[in-house]
Short mmCIF file of C-alpha atoms in Angstrom, two decimals:
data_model
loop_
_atom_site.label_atom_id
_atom_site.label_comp_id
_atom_site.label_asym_id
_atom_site.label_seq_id
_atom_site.Cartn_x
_atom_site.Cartn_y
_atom_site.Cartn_z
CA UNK A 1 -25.56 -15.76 13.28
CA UNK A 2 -25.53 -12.41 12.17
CA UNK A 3 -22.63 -11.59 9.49
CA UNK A 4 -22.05 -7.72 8.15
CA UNK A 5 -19.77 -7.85 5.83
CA UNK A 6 -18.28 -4.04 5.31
CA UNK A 7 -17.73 -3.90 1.03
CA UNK A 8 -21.27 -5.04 0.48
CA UNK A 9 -22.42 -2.88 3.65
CA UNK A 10 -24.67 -5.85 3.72
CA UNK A 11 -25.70 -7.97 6.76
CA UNK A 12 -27.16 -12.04 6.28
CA UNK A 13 -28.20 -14.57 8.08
CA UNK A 14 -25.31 -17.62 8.16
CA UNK A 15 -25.17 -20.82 10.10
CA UNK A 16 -21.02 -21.87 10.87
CA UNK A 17 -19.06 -23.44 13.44
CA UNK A 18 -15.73 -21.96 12.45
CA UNK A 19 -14.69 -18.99 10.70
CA UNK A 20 -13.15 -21.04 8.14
CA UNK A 21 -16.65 -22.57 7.33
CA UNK A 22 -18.05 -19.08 7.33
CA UNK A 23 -15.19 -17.99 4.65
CA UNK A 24 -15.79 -21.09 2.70
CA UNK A 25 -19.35 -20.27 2.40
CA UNK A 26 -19.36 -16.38 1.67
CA UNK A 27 -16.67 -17.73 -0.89
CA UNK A 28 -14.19 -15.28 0.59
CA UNK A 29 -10.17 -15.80 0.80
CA UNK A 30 -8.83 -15.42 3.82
CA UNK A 31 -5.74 -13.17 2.76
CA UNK A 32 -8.36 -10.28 1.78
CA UNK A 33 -10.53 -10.22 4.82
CA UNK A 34 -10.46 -9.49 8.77
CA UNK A 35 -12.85 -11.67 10.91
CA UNK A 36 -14.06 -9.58 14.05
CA UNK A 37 -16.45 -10.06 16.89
CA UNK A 38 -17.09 -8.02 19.72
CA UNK A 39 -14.04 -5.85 17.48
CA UNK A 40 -11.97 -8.17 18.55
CA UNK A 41 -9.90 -10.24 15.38
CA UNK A 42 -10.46 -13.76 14.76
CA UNK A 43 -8.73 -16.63 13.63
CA UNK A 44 -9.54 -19.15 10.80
CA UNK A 45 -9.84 -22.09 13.70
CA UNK A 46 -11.88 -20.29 16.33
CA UNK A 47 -15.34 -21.42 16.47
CA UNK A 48 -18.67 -19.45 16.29
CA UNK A 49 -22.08 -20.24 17.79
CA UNK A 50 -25.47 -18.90 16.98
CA UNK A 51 -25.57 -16.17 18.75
CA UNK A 52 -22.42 -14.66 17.48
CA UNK A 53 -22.28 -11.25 15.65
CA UNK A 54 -19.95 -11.24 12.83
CA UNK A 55 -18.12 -8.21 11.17
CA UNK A 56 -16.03 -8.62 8.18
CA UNK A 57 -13.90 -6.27 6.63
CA UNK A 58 -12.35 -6.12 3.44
CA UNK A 59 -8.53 -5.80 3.71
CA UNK A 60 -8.48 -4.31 0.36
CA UNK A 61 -7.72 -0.11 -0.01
CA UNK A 62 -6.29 2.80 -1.10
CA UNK A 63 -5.58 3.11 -4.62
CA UNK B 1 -3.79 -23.07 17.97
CA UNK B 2 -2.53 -20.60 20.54
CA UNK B 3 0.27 -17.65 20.30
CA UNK B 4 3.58 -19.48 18.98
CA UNK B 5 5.64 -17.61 21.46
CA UNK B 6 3.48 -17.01 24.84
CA UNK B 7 0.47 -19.63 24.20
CA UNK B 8 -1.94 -16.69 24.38
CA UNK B 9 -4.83 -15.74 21.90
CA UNK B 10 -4.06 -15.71 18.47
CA UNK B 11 -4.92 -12.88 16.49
CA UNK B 12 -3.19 -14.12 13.01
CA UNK B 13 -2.62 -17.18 11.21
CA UNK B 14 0.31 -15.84 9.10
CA UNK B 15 -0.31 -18.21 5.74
CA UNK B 16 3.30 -18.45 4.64
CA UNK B 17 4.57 -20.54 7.46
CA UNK B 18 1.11 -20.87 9.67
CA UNK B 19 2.74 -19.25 12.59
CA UNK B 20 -0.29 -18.22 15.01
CA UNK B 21 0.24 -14.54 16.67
CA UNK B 22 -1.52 -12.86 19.68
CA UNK B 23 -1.88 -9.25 19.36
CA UNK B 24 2.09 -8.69 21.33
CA UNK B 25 3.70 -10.65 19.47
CA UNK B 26 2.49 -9.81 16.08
CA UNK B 27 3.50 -6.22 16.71
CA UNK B 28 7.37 -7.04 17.16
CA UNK B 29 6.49 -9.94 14.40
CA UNK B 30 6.06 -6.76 12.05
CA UNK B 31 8.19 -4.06 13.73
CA UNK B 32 11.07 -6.40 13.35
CA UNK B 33 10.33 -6.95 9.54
CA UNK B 34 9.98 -3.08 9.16
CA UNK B 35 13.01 -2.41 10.99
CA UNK B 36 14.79 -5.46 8.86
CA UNK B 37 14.28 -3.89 5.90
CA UNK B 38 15.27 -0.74 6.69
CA UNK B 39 18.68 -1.76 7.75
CA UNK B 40 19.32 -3.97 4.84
CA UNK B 41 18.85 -2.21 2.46
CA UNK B 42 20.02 1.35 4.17
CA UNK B 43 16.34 3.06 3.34
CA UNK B 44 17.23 5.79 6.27
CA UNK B 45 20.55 7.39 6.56
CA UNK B 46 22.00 9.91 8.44
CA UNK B 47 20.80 13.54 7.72
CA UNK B 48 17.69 12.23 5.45
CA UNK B 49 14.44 14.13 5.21
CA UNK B 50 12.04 11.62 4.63
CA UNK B 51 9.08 12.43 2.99
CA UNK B 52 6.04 10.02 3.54
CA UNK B 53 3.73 9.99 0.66
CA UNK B 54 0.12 9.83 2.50
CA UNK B 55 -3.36 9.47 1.72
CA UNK B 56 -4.81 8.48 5.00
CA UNK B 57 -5.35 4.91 3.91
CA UNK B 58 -4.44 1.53 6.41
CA UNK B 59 -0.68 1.45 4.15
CA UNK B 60 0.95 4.80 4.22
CA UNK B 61 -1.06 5.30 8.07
CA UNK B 62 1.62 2.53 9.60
CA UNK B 63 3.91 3.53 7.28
CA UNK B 64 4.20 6.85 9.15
CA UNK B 65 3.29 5.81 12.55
CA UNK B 66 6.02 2.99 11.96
CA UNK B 67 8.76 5.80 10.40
CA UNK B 68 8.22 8.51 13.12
CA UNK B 69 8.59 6.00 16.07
CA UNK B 70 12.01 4.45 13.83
CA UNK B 71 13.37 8.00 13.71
CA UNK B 72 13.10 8.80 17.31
CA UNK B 73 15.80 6.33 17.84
CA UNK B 74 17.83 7.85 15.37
CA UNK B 75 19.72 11.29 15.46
CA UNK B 76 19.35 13.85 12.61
CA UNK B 77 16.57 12.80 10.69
CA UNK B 78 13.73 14.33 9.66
CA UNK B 79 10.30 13.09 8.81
CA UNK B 80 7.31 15.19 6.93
CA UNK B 81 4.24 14.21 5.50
CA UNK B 82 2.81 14.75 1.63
CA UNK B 83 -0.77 13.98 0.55
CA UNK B 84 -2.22 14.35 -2.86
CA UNK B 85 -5.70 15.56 -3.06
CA UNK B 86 -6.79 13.71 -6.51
CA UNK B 87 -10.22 15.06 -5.81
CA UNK B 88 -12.27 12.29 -5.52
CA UNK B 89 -15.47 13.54 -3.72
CA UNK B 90 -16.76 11.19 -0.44
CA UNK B 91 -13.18 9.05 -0.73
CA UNK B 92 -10.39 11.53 -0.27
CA UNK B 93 -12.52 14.28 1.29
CA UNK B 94 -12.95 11.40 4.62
CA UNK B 95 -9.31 9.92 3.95
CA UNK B 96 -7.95 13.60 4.24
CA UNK B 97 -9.38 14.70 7.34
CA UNK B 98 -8.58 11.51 9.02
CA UNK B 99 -4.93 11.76 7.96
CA UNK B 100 -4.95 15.91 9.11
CA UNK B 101 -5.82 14.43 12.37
CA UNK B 102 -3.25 11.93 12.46
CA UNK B 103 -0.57 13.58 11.57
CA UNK B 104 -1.31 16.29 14.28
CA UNK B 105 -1.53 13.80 16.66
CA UNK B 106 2.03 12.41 15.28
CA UNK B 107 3.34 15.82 15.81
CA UNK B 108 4.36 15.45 12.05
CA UNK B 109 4.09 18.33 9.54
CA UNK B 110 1.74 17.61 6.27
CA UNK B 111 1.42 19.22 3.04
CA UNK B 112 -2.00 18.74 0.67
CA UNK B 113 -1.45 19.34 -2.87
CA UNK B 114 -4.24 19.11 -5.22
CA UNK B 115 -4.78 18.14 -8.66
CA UNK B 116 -7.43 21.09 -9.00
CA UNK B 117 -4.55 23.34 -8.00
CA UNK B 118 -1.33 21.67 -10.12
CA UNK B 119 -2.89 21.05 -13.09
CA UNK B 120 -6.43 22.83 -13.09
CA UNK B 121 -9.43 19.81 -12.71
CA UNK B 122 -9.98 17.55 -9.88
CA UNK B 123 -10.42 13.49 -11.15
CA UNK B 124 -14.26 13.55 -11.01
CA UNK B 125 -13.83 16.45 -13.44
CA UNK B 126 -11.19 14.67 -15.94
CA UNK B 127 -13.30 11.46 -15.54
CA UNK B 128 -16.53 13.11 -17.00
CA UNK B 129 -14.91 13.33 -20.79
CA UNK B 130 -11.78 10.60 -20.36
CA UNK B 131 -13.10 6.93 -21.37
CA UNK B 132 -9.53 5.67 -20.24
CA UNK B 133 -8.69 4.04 -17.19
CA UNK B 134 -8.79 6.49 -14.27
CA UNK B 135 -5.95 4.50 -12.77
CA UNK B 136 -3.70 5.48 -15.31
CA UNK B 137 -4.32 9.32 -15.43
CA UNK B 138 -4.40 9.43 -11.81
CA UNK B 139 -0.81 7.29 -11.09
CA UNK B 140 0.91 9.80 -13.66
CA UNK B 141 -0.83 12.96 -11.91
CA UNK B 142 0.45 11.68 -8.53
CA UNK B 143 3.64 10.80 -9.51
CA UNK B 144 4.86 13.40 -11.64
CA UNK B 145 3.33 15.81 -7.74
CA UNK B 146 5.03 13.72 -5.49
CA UNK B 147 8.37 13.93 -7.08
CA UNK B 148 8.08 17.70 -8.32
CA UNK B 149 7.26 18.42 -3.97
CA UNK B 150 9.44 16.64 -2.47
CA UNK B 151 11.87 18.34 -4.51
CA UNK B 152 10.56 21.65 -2.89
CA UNK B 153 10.38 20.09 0.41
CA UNK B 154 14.20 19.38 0.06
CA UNK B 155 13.22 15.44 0.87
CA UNK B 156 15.92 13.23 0.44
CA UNK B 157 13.43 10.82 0.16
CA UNK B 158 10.24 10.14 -0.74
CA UNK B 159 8.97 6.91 1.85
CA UNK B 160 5.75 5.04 0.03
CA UNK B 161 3.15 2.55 1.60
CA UNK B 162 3.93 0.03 -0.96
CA UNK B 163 3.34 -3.48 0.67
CA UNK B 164 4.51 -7.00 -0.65
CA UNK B 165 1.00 -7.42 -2.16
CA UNK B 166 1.57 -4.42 -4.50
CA UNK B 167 5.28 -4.85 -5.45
CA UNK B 168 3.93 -8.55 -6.49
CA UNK B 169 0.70 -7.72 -8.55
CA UNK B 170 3.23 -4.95 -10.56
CA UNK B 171 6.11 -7.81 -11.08
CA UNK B 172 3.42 -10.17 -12.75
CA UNK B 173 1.64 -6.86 -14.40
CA UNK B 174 4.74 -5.68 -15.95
CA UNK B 175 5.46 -9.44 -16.63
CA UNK B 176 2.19 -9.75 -18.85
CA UNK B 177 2.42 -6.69 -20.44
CA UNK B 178 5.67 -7.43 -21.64
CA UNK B 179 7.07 -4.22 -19.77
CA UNK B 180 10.35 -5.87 -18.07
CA UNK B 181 11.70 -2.68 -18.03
CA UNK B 182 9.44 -1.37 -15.87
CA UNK B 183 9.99 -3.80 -13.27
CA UNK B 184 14.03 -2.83 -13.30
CA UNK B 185 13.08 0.08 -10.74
CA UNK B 186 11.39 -1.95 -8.40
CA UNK B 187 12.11 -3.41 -5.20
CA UNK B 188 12.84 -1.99 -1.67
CA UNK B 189 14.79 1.72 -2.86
CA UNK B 190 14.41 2.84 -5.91
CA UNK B 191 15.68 5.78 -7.87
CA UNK B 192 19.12 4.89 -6.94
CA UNK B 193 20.74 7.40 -9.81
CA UNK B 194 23.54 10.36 -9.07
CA UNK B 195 21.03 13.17 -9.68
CA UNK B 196 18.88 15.18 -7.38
CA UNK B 197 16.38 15.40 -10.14
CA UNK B 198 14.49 12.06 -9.51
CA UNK B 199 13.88 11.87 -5.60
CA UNK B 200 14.71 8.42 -4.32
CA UNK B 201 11.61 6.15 -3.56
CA UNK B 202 11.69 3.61 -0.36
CA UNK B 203 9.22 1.11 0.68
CA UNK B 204 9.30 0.39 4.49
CA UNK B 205 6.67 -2.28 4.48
CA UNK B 206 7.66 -4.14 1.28
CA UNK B 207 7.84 -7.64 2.71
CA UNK B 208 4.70 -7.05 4.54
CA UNK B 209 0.98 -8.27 3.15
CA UNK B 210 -1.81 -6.30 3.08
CA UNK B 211 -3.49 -8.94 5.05
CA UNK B 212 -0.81 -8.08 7.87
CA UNK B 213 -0.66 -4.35 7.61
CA UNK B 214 -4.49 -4.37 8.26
CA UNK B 215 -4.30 -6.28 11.21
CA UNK B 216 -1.33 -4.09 12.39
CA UNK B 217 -3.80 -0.73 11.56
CA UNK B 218 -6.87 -2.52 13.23
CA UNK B 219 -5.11 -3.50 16.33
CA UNK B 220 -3.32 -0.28 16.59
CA UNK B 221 -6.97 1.38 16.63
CA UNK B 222 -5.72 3.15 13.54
CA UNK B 223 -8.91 2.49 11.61
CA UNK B 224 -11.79 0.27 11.88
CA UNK B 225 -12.51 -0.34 7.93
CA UNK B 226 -10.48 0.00 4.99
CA UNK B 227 -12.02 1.91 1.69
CA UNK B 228 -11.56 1.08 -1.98
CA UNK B 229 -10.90 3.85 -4.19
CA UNK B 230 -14.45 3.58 -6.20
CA UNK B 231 -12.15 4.18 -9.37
CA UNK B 232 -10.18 1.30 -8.96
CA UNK B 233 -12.59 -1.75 -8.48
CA UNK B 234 -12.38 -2.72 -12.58
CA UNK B 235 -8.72 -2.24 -12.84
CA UNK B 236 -5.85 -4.62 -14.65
CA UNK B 237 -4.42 -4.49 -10.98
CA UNK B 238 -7.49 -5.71 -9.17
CA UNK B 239 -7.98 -8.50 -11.05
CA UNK B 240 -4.39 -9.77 -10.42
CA UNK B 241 -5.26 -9.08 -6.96
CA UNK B 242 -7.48 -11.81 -7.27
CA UNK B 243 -5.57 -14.33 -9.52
CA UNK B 244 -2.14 -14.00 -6.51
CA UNK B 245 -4.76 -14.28 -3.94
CA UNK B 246 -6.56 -17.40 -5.13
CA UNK B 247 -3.03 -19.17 -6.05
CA UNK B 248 -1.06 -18.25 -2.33
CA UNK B 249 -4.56 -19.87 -0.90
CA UNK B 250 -3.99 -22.83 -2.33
CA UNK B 251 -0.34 -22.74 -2.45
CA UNK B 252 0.56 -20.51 0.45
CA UNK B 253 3.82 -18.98 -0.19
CA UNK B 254 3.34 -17.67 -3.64
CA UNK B 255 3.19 -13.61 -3.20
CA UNK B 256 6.52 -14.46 -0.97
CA UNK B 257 8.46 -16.35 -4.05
CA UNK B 258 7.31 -13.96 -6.91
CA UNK B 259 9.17 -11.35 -4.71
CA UNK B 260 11.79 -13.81 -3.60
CA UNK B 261 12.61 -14.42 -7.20
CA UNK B 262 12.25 -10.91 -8.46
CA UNK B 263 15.03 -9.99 -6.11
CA UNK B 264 17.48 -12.47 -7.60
CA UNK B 265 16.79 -11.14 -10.90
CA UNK B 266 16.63 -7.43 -10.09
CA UNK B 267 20.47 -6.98 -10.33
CA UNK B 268 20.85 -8.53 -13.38
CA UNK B 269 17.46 -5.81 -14.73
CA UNK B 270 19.53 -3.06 -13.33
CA UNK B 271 22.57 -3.62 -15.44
CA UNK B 272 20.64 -4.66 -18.75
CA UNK B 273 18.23 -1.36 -18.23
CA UNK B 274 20.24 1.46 -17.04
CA UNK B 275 17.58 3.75 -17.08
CA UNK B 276 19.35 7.14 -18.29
CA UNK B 277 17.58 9.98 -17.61
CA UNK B 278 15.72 12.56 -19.98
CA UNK B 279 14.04 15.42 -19.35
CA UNK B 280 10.52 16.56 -20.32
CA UNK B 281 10.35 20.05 -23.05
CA UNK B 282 7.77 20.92 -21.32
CA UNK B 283 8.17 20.95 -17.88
CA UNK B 284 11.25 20.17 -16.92
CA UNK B 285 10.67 16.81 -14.58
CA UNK B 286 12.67 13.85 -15.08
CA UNK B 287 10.98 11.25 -17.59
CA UNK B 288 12.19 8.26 -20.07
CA UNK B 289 10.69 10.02 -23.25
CA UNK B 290 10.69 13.57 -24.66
CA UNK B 291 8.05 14.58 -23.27
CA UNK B 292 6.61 13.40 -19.89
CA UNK B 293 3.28 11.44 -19.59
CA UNK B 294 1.97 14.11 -16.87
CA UNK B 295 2.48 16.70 -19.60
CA UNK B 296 0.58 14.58 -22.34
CA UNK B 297 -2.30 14.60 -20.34
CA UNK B 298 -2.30 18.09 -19.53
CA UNK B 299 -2.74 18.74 -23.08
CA UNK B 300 -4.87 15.70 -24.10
CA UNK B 301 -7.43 16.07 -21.31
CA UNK B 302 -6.95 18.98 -19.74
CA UNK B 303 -6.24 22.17 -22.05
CA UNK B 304 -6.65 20.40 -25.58
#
């Protein structure tokens, strides 16, 4: 699947079944990043497939 | 796992007590908290004009949304909006117009000030000779603005976008830096003292994460991504950021009992720090020392 993550402006090529998975991979905690497909939020427990498009956003701002 | 209350979609997993949330129910999950906190610990009273401090980020954007839907409920209070232009070229410039638009659509007034204007050089320009940390300047700067304005403004007080995530990282900061203190004038309202000098500080969303107050601004439609300051990524505070993040993953409920405890021991800082008041030669502001750190760096960095 397609992930774009938003800090990096960058966009890779990942293979997941949950969104947990995907986190665990991109080494990312949960508590600093929204999970969205379709702009709609996901869960840690909802499963991806292949085909999915993945945006994630850092929750981290201001300053 | 569906919705805890009406077995719909989740939108959030909140990690403290892994309650699952569809988009509904998290909004009177964290209205409730909001409105919780601002009865406890009286942050709006009758006849206030409350300033929101705003910079158009996902924080002080709920905070005002949040504030001027709490005060329609309410008789005689006012709300305002103040936003510091720190002058931080393709990061305030966006953050500003958004906010402009916002706050029209809010129907509530805003007022820019700028650092160019108060104290003659925008941050790009004082970051081209100062090797410090920008962070530092910049957090004086605002402060010493915010407090001088709503003055001005006649604000009772001054309403921040502080979230539990901030108030934490500080706690530990002050903590490590041996800076206890600092940490006496913490917590929910702040600047409790009999003067009209020092403008009292409140902090709707203080038991609220970051993690939550993003979801809240991306299901709202508020915003669709959430910028970094590009002067704070090497910062003291970012890296304990990271440090409370990593430990409440593994052991959810940290960020919650570092403020949990804090609170039991903020009375006790109160009484041992009573924080009398001085005021800086120079300008006149409130400060702790003779003269005030804003005025330090006039001179220093500024006109030396």
């Amino acid at each position: 699947m397609k992930v774009y993550f938003d800090k990096t402006k960058e966009t890779t090529e990942l293979e997941a079944s949950t969104v947990k998975e995907l986190l665990d991979k991109l080494k990312l905690n949960p508590e600093t990043v929204l999970i969205t497909k379709n702009n709609e939020l996901l869960t840690e427990n909802e499963s991806l497939n292949k085909k999915d498009e993945i945006k994630i956003l850092s929750v981290i701002s201001g300053g | 796992m569906a919705c805890k209350n009406c077995e719909t979609k989740p939108v959030i997993i909140l990690p403290n007590s892994a309650v699952s949330h569809c988009k509904q129910c998290f909004f009177k999950y964290f209205e409730k908290k909001v409105n919780k906190v601002i009865n406890q610990y009286k942050l709006i009273e009758e006849e206030d004009h409350i300033g929101v401090a705003v910079s158009g980020g996902k924080d002080s954007t709920t905070l005002l949304y949040l504030l001027n839907k709490h005060i329609k409920k309410r008789r005689g209070i006012k709300l305002s909006a103040i936003a510091i232009d720190e002058g931080i070229q393709g990061y305030r410039d966006k953050s500003l117009d958004f906010i402009k638009k916002f706050c029209k659509e809010q129907e509530v007034d805003l007022k820019i000030f700028s650092y160019e204007k108060e104290f003659g050089k925008s941050l790009d320009n004082i970051m081209k000779t100062f090797k410090g940390v920008p962070c530092s300047v910049c957090g004086v700067f605002r402060r010493n603005i915010l407090n001088k304005k709503a003055k001005e403004l006649n604000f009772t007080k001054l309403a921040t976008g502080h979230n539990l995530d901030d108030e934490a990282q500080t706690i530990l900061m002050n903590y490590f830096r041996r800076n206890i203190k600092a940490s006496s004038r913490l917590g929910p309202i702040t600047g409790v003292l009999k003067t009209r000098d020092f403008v009292k500080r409140i902090k709707p969303l203080y038991f609220l994460t970051e993690k939550e107050i993003a979801t809240y601004a991306f299901l709202k439609g508020f915003m669709d991504e959430f910028n970094e300051c590009p002067y704070s990524k090497d910062s003291y505070r970012n890296r304990l950021r990271e440090v409370i993040n990593d430990f409440d993953n593994k052991y959810p409920g940290t960020k919650y009992n570092i403020i949990y405890s804090f609170l039991e021991i903020l009375p006790l800082l109160k009484s041992e720090y009573k924080n009398e008041l001085n005021y800086c030669k120079t300008c006149g502001e409130p400060c702790s020392r003779p003269k005030c750190k804003s005025c330090e760096y006039v001179e220093t960095l500024i006109k030396p």
